[in-house]
Structure formats: C-alpha cells, structure tokens
Amino acid sequence: MSDSPPIETVVVNGLELAQELRGQMAEEVARHVDAGKRPPSLAVVLVGDDPASASYIKGKRRACKRVGFDSVEHNLAGDTSQEDLIALLQKLNADDGIDGILVQLPVPKQIDANAVAEAIAPDKDVDGVGPINAGRLVMGEDGLFACTPLGIMEILARHEIPLEGANAVVIGRSMIVGKPISLLLQRKNATVTMCHSRTRDLDAICRQADVLVAGVGVPKLVKADWIKPGAAVIDVGATHVDGEPVGDVDFDAALGVAGLLTPHRRGVGPMTITMLLHNTLKTWRDRVGV
Ligand code: NAP
C-alpha cells in the first residue's frame, strides 16, 4: 500500500474568477465614463450563419454589455468575398471609436484566415491572432495575446502554481491555444514540451508534467494515469458529444490525482471571454488616454 497522503484536487472555478475580474473592469469603465470618456468598443464580425459561432458572439455581446463596453456587430453573408471582408476591416481599423476587432472563426472556405488576421490593425487585434502580436509574443515584448492562453496564465497565477523551473507539457500546437500558451509558460521560466498528433509516447511525457495543458479536441484523451500526482491540469478541450461539451481530460478519473484541475464547464471558457475584454480595455486605455 502507498504511504502517500490522498490528494484533494482543487477544482478551478473559472466563472467566479471571471466575474471578479469583470467586476473590476466594470468599475474602471464606469469611473472613466462618469468623467466624460467614451466607453470601450469592440467590433465583432461574423461571416455566415454557423450556429456555434452565433452563440459565441451572443456570449461576447452579453459580456461586453455587462462591463459597460459597446459592441458593434457586422453580420456578413456566408458568400462574402475576402476582398469585401478586408475592406470592412480597413474601415474598422481607421475608426477611432473602435478599440478592438474580432473576426469570429472559422471563416468560410473562400476566405483565408491568415489574410484576415493580417488585415486587422495590430493595436486592435484583441484576439491576438495577427502576425505582429504573435511576433511580439515570441520576442518577449508587450502586446495583445491570444485570450485562452492569457486566461490560463491568470488561473495558474491565482492558484499560485509555481512555474519557475517547472516541467510544463502542452498538448496541441494551434495559434490560439498550444503555441501561445507554450510561449507564455516559457516567459515564466517553465521548461516547456510541446506535443501534437505525431508525438511519440505522449502518456509518458505527460507523466513528467508539473503543469499539463491539453488543447486538443479529443474527448478524454488524458487519462488519470497520464497525470503526475499533484500536477496542475488545465483542460481547454471542448468537443460536443451528444450535445454536451466534453473536455480533453477524463475529469472524474483525474479527481484525486491532479492537484489543480479545470472542469470543462466553468473552467477555461469564462476566462477566455474575460481576456478578450481585458485586451479591449488595454487598447481603449491607450486610445482615450487613461
Ligand atoms: P486545433 O487547431 O484543431 O489544434 C488541435 C491540436 O491538437 C493540434 O496541434 C493537433 O496536432 C493536436 N492533436 C490532435 N489530436 C491529437 C492527439 N491524438 N494527440 C496529441 N495531439 C493531438 O484546435 P484548437 O483550436 O487549438 O482547440 C483545441 C480544443 O480546445 C478544441 O476542443 C476547442 O474547442 C477548444 N478550445 C476551447 C476554448 C475555450 O475557451 N474553452 C478556446 C479555444 C479552443 P497537429 O498539429 O499535429 O494536427
């Protein structure tokens, strides 16, 4: 029998943390609006009528309203050309009343998502998708970085997870999750291993992780015996199975093994939107001079 004491997993309440941060943002905005400044304003562009995208946009609209931001929506037809979309982005770039621009992904096939990301002015790129902000992240400079990774860093900081010298393993290498979170963890002096679909012995690599981030989209990929006892485990995955979102980590099995664990509901998700608001607030402060 093992002599190790049982592990009481701390389950992250991402919603509570998000609400606390949004409350602080709302106070800041109200104070400056009372003093005569215009509120922060986020432009959201949707191309087509994908129901999941429409629902994400609804969540963002509601979040903006609650913290006193304006949100301006542009709903474009599904057959909109790349040229027309970029022309709209250029107009929004030039509009001093807009602090942040977000194009809801995925975009239809006729549009190149990289070209869209490049067309958004770097100082309005609140989703952190463009090459200038990605470059700033690589170079260790200040910038607007992808929202989900920023939310994860906030969760780790709030729970005082030590990162200096820690072994961090990131599964997934996308531009919105895996790559930026790897760089942010490295900035905090973690030793980061990035894994992907061709990684060999993924389970053995995960077992070395003090901090494990799964941004894959494969339900319950990470089993309990992949987790080092006491590790901080961040589950980004949100795959819909029978209408329900399922994470990349086998949550029930990970309880009692992980030291810290995010649930797939009220975990990372609410923090992603909060960091979108955070980035918009940042660009607004610069624009209105507060
Ligand atoms: P993505 O662009 O599809 O990237 C998935 C990554 O996982 C790729 O790098 C892929 O490797 C890797 N991968 C796929 N199967 C694998 C396997 N069996 N073993 C190891 N690696 C594997 O996805 P994403 O946009 O980063 O999103 C990932 C997940 O997070 C999705 O479920 C998404 O819905 C969710 N998500 C949630 C939030 C939130 O706020 N909660 C935000 C963003 C994303 P290759 O590069 O080799 O193909």
Short mmCIF file of C-alpha atoms and ligand atoms in Angstrom, two decimals:
data_model
loop_
_atom_site.label_atom_id
_atom_site.label_comp_id
_atom_site.label_asym_id
_atom_site.label_seq_id
_atom_site.Cartn_x
_atom_site.Cartn_y
_atom_site.Cartn_z
CA MET A 1 0.00 0.00 0.00
CA SER A 2 1.23 3.51 -0.80
CA ASP A 3 2.10 5.80 2.14
CA SER A 4 1.38 8.97 0.13
CA PRO A 5 -1.41 11.08 1.57
CA PRO A 6 -4.55 11.30 -0.61
CA ILE A 7 -4.65 14.27 -2.96
CA GLU A 8 -7.51 16.70 -2.64
CA THR A 9 -7.89 18.14 -6.10
CA VAL A 10 -8.66 21.84 -6.23
CA VAL A 11 -11.29 22.28 -8.95
CA VAL A 12 -10.90 25.70 -10.56
CA ASN A 13 -13.96 27.93 -10.60
CA GLY A 14 -13.24 29.87 -13.77
CA LEU A 15 -16.62 31.56 -13.67
CA GLU A 16 -16.04 33.02 -10.21
CA LEU A 17 -12.61 34.31 -11.18
CA ALA A 18 -14.01 35.72 -14.43
CA GLN A 19 -16.81 37.50 -12.56
CA GLU A 20 -14.34 39.04 -10.13
CA LEU A 21 -12.14 40.37 -12.95
CA ARG A 22 -15.13 41.61 -14.94
CA GLY A 23 -16.42 43.42 -11.84
CA GLN A 24 -13.10 45.30 -11.60
CA MET A 25 -13.27 46.16 -15.30
CA ALA A 26 -16.85 47.42 -14.99
CA GLU A 27 -15.82 49.71 -12.12
CA GLU A 28 -12.91 51.12 -14.09
CA VAL A 29 -15.07 51.77 -17.14
CA ALA A 30 -17.88 53.37 -15.12
CA ARG A 31 -15.41 55.69 -13.38
CA HIS A 32 -13.97 56.99 -16.66
CA VAL A 33 -17.33 57.19 -18.42
CA ASP A 34 -18.66 59.27 -15.49
CA ALA A 35 -15.65 61.53 -16.00
CA GLY A 36 -16.62 62.05 -19.66
CA LYS A 37 -14.68 59.39 -21.57
CA ARG A 38 -16.40 57.22 -24.16
CA PRO A 39 -16.79 53.54 -23.23
CA PRO A 40 -14.57 50.84 -24.77
CA SER A 41 -15.93 49.49 -28.03
CA LEU A 42 -15.47 46.05 -29.59
CA ALA A 43 -16.35 45.30 -33.21
CA VAL A 44 -17.31 41.69 -33.88
CA VAL A 45 -17.51 40.40 -37.43
CA LEU A 46 -19.34 37.20 -38.31
CA VAL A 47 -19.29 35.77 -41.83
CA GLY A 48 -22.08 33.26 -42.46
CA ASP A 49 -24.63 31.78 -40.09
CA ASP A 50 -22.80 28.99 -38.25
CA PRO A 51 -24.97 28.41 -35.14
CA ALA A 52 -21.99 27.74 -32.83
CA SER A 53 -20.33 31.00 -33.95
CA ALA A 54 -23.61 32.89 -33.48
CA SER A 55 -23.84 31.53 -29.96
CA TYR A 56 -20.21 32.52 -29.14
CA ILE A 57 -20.95 36.02 -30.42
CA LYS A 58 -24.05 36.23 -28.27
CA GLY A 59 -21.90 35.39 -25.21
CA LYS A 60 -19.39 38.09 -26.15
CA ARG A 61 -22.14 40.68 -26.71
CA ARG A 62 -23.63 39.91 -23.29
CA ALA A 63 -20.21 40.07 -21.61
CA CYS A 64 -19.48 43.46 -23.22
CA LYS A 65 -22.80 44.88 -22.09
CA ARG A 66 -22.30 43.75 -18.50
CA VAL A 67 -18.98 45.57 -18.15
CA GLY A 68 -20.21 48.73 -19.89
CA PHE A 69 -18.50 48.21 -23.26
CA ASP A 70 -20.18 48.98 -26.56
CA SER A 71 -20.21 46.11 -29.02
CA VAL A 72 -20.79 46.65 -32.72
CA GLU A 73 -21.72 43.63 -34.79
CA HIS A 74 -21.22 43.12 -38.50
CA ASN A 75 -23.05 40.05 -39.79
CA LEU A 76 -21.91 39.33 -43.33
CA ALA A 77 -23.42 36.82 -45.74
CA GLY A 78 -21.73 33.42 -46.00
CA ASP A 79 -20.64 34.12 -49.59
CA THR A 80 -18.85 37.39 -48.73
CA SER A 81 -15.55 37.67 -50.60
CA GLN A 82 -12.21 38.04 -48.84
CA GLU A 83 -11.81 41.42 -50.53
CA ASP A 84 -15.09 42.73 -49.08
CA LEU A 85 -14.26 41.43 -45.61
CA ILE A 86 -10.83 43.07 -45.70
CA ALA A 87 -12.40 46.34 -46.91
CA LEU A 88 -14.65 46.28 -43.82
CA LEU A 89 -11.66 45.56 -41.56
CA GLN A 90 -9.80 48.52 -43.05
CA LYS A 91 -12.76 50.77 -42.26
CA LEU A 92 -12.84 49.49 -38.69
CA ASN A 93 -9.05 49.93 -38.40
CA ALA A 94 -9.44 53.59 -39.34
CA ASP A 95 -12.36 54.22 -36.96
CA ASP A 96 -11.10 55.94 -33.78
CA GLY A 97 -14.24 54.91 -31.95
CA ILE A 98 -13.36 51.19 -32.22
CA ASP A 99 -10.83 49.72 -29.76
CA GLY A 100 -10.89 46.06 -30.71
CA ILE A 101 -11.78 43.98 -33.77
CA LEU A 102 -12.61 40.30 -33.69
CA VAL A 103 -13.48 38.13 -36.66
CA GLN A 104 -15.29 35.06 -35.41
CA LEU A 105 -13.59 31.88 -36.60
CA PRO A 106 -13.97 29.70 -38.56
CA VAL A 107 -14.45 31.80 -41.69
CA PRO A 108 -15.97 30.24 -44.85
CA LYS A 109 -13.71 28.39 -47.30
CA GLN A 110 -13.32 31.26 -49.79
CA ILE A 111 -11.59 33.36 -47.09
CA ASP A 112 -8.01 32.82 -45.91
CA ALA A 113 -8.00 33.18 -42.10
CA ASN A 114 -4.33 34.26 -42.11
CA ALA A 115 -5.07 37.08 -44.57
CA VAL A 116 -7.89 38.23 -42.27
CA ALA A 117 -5.60 38.14 -39.22
CA GLU A 118 -3.02 40.20 -41.10
CA ALA A 119 -5.63 42.77 -42.11
CA ILE A 120 -6.56 43.68 -38.52
CA ALA A 121 -4.54 46.63 -37.15
CA PRO A 122 -2.11 45.22 -34.53
CA ASP A 123 -3.32 47.71 -31.91
CA LYS A 124 -6.94 46.50 -32.38
CA ASP A 125 -6.10 42.79 -32.65
CA VAL A 126 -7.74 41.91 -29.32
CA ASP A 127 -7.91 38.20 -30.16
CA GLY A 128 -4.12 38.18 -30.63
CA VAL A 129 -4.37 36.39 -33.98
CA GLY A 130 -2.18 38.62 -36.18
CA PRO A 131 1.50 38.16 -37.04
CA ILE A 132 2.68 41.34 -35.29
CA ASN A 133 1.28 40.32 -31.91
CA ALA A 134 2.42 36.72 -32.42
CA GLY A 135 5.91 38.10 -33.17
CA ARG A 136 5.83 40.28 -30.06
CA LEU A 137 4.97 37.21 -28.01
CA VAL A 138 7.92 35.30 -29.46
CA MET A 139 10.25 38.26 -28.86
CA GLY A 140 9.19 38.69 -25.23
CA GLU A 141 7.61 42.10 -25.89
CA ASP A 142 4.32 43.51 -24.65
CA GLY A 143 1.38 43.00 -26.99
CA LEU A 144 -2.14 41.66 -27.42
CA PHE A 145 -2.02 37.92 -26.94
CA ALA A 146 -4.50 35.11 -27.56
CA CYS A 147 -7.28 35.13 -24.99
CA THR A 148 -7.45 31.47 -23.93
CA PRO A 149 -3.72 31.30 -23.04
CA LEU A 150 -3.98 34.62 -21.15
CA GLY A 151 -6.90 33.17 -19.19
CA ILE A 152 -4.89 30.04 -18.37
CA MET A 153 -1.98 32.13 -17.08
CA GLU A 154 -4.39 34.06 -14.87
CA ILE A 155 -5.81 30.81 -13.46
CA LEU A 156 -2.30 29.49 -12.72
CA ALA A 157 -1.29 32.79 -11.09
CA ARG A 158 -4.43 32.98 -8.94
CA HIS A 159 -3.79 29.47 -7.69
CA GLU A 160 -0.11 30.27 -7.07
CA ILE A 161 1.13 27.39 -9.21
CA PRO A 162 4.94 27.62 -9.27
CA LEU A 163 6.18 27.91 -12.86
CA GLU A 164 9.87 28.78 -12.48
CA GLY A 165 11.78 25.63 -13.44
CA ALA A 166 8.55 23.58 -13.59
CA ASN A 167 8.07 20.94 -16.28
CA ALA A 168 5.15 22.12 -18.39
CA VAL A 169 3.68 19.92 -21.09
CA VAL A 170 1.32 21.41 -23.66
CA ILE A 171 -0.69 19.08 -25.91
CA GLY A 172 -1.72 20.89 -29.09
CA ARG A 173 0.16 23.46 -31.19
CA SER A 174 -2.54 25.75 -32.60
CA MET A 175 -2.08 29.50 -32.93
CA ILE A 176 -4.90 30.19 -30.47
CA VAL A 177 -4.00 27.70 -27.73
CA GLY A 178 -0.89 25.50 -27.92
CA LYS A 179 1.74 27.85 -29.35
CA PRO A 180 0.90 30.97 -27.32
CA ILE A 181 0.45 29.12 -24.01
CA SER A 182 3.83 27.42 -24.56
CA LEU A 183 5.48 30.81 -25.03
CA LEU A 184 3.72 32.39 -22.05
CA LEU A 185 4.75 29.47 -19.81
CA GLN A 186 8.32 29.80 -21.07
CA ARG A 187 8.25 33.51 -20.21
CA LYS A 188 7.64 32.43 -16.63
CA ASN A 189 10.72 30.17 -16.86
CA ALA A 190 8.89 26.87 -17.12
CA THR A 191 10.60 24.15 -19.17
CA VAL A 192 8.03 23.53 -21.87
CA THR A 193 7.46 20.45 -24.01
CA MET A 194 5.02 20.92 -26.90
CA CYS A 195 3.19 17.82 -28.07
CA HIS A 196 0.94 17.19 -31.08
CA SER A 197 -0.66 14.45 -33.11
CA ARG A 198 2.70 12.93 -34.15
CA THR A 199 4.24 12.93 -30.66
CA ARG A 200 5.51 9.52 -29.55
CA ASP A 201 4.90 8.23 -26.03
CA LEU A 202 2.56 11.09 -25.20
CA ASP A 203 1.41 9.43 -21.97
CA ALA A 204 4.99 9.11 -20.67
CA ILE A 205 5.74 12.76 -21.50
CA CYS A 206 2.56 13.88 -19.74
CA ARG A 207 3.55 11.92 -16.62
CA GLN A 208 6.58 14.23 -16.25
CA ALA A 209 4.43 17.36 -16.19
CA ASP A 210 4.08 19.59 -13.16
CA VAL A 211 1.74 21.65 -15.33
CA LEU A 212 -0.22 19.93 -18.08
CA VAL A 213 -2.27 21.91 -20.62
CA ALA A 214 -4.48 19.97 -23.03
CA GLY A 215 -5.78 21.93 -26.04
CA VAL A 216 -6.59 19.11 -28.43
CA GLY A 217 -10.26 18.47 -29.07
CA VAL A 218 -10.14 14.71 -28.39
CA PRO A 219 -12.59 13.85 -25.60
CA LYS A 220 -10.98 12.31 -22.50
CA LEU A 221 -7.62 11.85 -24.23
CA VAL A 222 -5.74 12.45 -20.97
CA LYS A 223 -6.27 9.52 -18.59
CA ALA A 224 -5.73 9.59 -14.84
CA ASP A 225 -2.53 7.54 -15.14
CA TRP A 226 -1.05 10.15 -17.53
CA ILE A 227 -1.12 12.71 -14.71
CA LYS A 228 1.71 13.16 -12.22
CA PRO A 229 0.15 13.15 -8.74
CA GLY A 230 -0.38 16.75 -7.63
CA ALA A 231 0.09 18.30 -11.10
CA ALA A 232 -1.85 21.35 -12.26
CA VAL A 233 -4.02 20.19 -15.15
CA ILE A 234 -5.69 22.69 -17.47
CA ASP A 235 -8.30 21.25 -19.81
CA VAL A 236 -9.01 23.55 -22.76
CA GLY A 237 -10.81 20.97 -24.89
CA ALA A 238 -14.48 21.45 -25.66
CA THR A 239 -15.81 18.82 -28.03
CA HIS A 240 -19.56 18.41 -28.37
CA VAL A 241 -20.63 14.81 -27.79
CA ASP A 242 -24.42 14.22 -27.88
CA GLY A 243 -24.91 17.97 -27.50
CA GLU A 244 -22.73 18.21 -24.38
CA PRO A 245 -19.22 19.70 -24.27
CA VAL A 246 -16.60 17.13 -23.25
CA GLY A 247 -13.04 18.03 -22.27
CA ASP A 248 -9.69 16.53 -23.29
CA VAL A 249 -9.14 15.23 -19.75
CA ASP A 250 -11.02 12.39 -18.10
CA PHE A 251 -12.22 14.73 -15.36
CA ASP A 252 -13.81 12.23 -12.94
CA ALA A 253 -10.78 9.94 -13.06
CA ALA A 254 -8.38 12.88 -12.62
CA LEU A 255 -10.01 13.91 -9.34
CA GLY A 256 -7.77 12.73 -6.52
CA VAL A 257 -4.73 12.62 -8.83
CA ALA A 258 -4.33 16.20 -10.11
CA GLY A 259 -3.53 18.91 -7.57
CA LEU A 260 -5.43 21.51 -9.59
CA LEU A 261 -7.94 20.76 -12.32
CA THR A 262 -10.14 22.88 -14.56
CA PRO A 263 -13.61 21.50 -15.33
CA HIS A 264 -14.81 21.66 -18.94
CA ARG A 265 -17.72 23.82 -17.84
CA ARG A 266 -16.92 26.97 -15.85
CA GLY A 267 -13.22 26.33 -16.28
CA VAL A 268 -11.17 27.95 -19.01
CA GLY A 269 -14.16 29.12 -21.13
CA PRO A 270 -15.33 32.09 -19.00
CA MET A 271 -11.72 33.26 -18.69
CA THR A 272 -11.31 33.33 -22.48
CA ILE A 273 -14.06 35.94 -22.87
CA THR A 274 -12.74 37.84 -19.86
CA MET A 275 -9.33 38.14 -21.51
CA LEU A 276 -10.99 39.43 -24.68
CA LEU A 277 -12.49 42.19 -22.52
CA HIS A 278 -9.10 42.67 -20.83
CA ASN A 279 -7.36 43.15 -24.21
CA THR A 280 -10.07 45.56 -25.38
CA LEU A 281 -9.75 47.55 -22.16
CA LYS A 282 -6.00 47.74 -22.68
CA THR A 283 -6.29 49.21 -26.19
CA TRP A 284 -9.06 51.58 -25.03
CA ARG A 285 -6.87 52.93 -22.21
CA ASP A 286 -4.17 53.76 -24.77
CA ARG A 287 -6.68 55.29 -27.19
CA VAL A 288 -8.58 57.51 -24.74
CA GLY A 289 -5.52 58.23 -22.59
CA VAL A 290 -6.41 56.91 -19.15
P1 NAP B 1 -6.82 22.69 -33.34
O1 NAP B 1 -6.39 23.89 -34.09
O2 NAP B 1 -7.60 21.63 -34.02
O3 NAP B 1 -5.50 22.02 -32.74
C1 NAP B 1 -5.54 20.79 -32.09
C2 NAP B 1 -4.13 20.36 -31.74
O4 NAP B 1 -4.20 19.10 -31.10
C3 NAP B 1 -3.21 20.19 -32.97
O5 NAP B 1 -1.96 20.76 -32.71
C4 NAP B 1 -3.12 18.67 -33.14
O6 NAP B 1 -1.88 18.23 -33.61
C5 NAP B 1 -3.28 18.21 -31.71
N1 NAP B 1 -3.80 16.84 -31.66
C6 NAP B 1 -4.87 16.35 -32.30
N2 NAP B 1 -5.07 15.04 -31.97
C7 NAP B 1 -4.08 14.73 -31.11
C8 NAP B 1 -3.74 13.55 -30.41
N3 NAP B 1 -4.45 12.42 -30.54
N4 NAP B 1 -2.66 13.57 -29.61
C9 NAP B 1 -1.93 14.70 -29.46
N5 NAP B 1 -2.22 15.86 -30.09
C10 NAP B 1 -3.28 15.86 -30.90
O7 NAP B 1 -7.65 23.05 -32.05
P2 NAP B 1 -7.67 24.39 -31.14
O8 NAP B 1 -8.36 25.47 -31.86
O9 NAP B 1 -6.33 24.62 -30.55
O10 NAP B 1 -8.65 23.88 -29.98
C11 NAP B 1 -8.36 22.75 -29.20
C12 NAP B 1 -9.55 22.42 -28.31
O11 NAP B 1 -9.74 23.49 -27.40
C13 NAP B 1 -10.87 22.27 -29.04
O12 NAP B 1 -11.65 21.31 -28.38
C14 NAP B 1 -11.51 23.63 -28.91
O13 NAP B 1 -12.92 23.58 -28.98
C15 NAP B 1 -11.06 24.01 -27.52
N6 NAP B 1 -10.99 25.45 -27.26
C16 NAP B 1 -11.62 25.89 -26.15
C17 NAP B 1 -11.53 27.24 -25.82
C18 NAP B 1 -12.18 27.74 -24.57
O14 NAP B 1 -12.25 28.92 -24.36
N7 NAP B 1 -12.65 26.84 -23.71
C19 NAP B 1 -10.83 28.13 -26.64
C20 NAP B 1 -10.18 27.62 -27.77
C21 NAP B 1 -10.25 26.27 -28.07
P3 NAP B 1 -1.33 18.57 -35.11
O15 NAP B 1 -0.84 19.98 -35.03
O16 NAP B 1 -0.26 17.57 -35.30
O17 NAP B 1 -2.50 18.41 -36.02
#
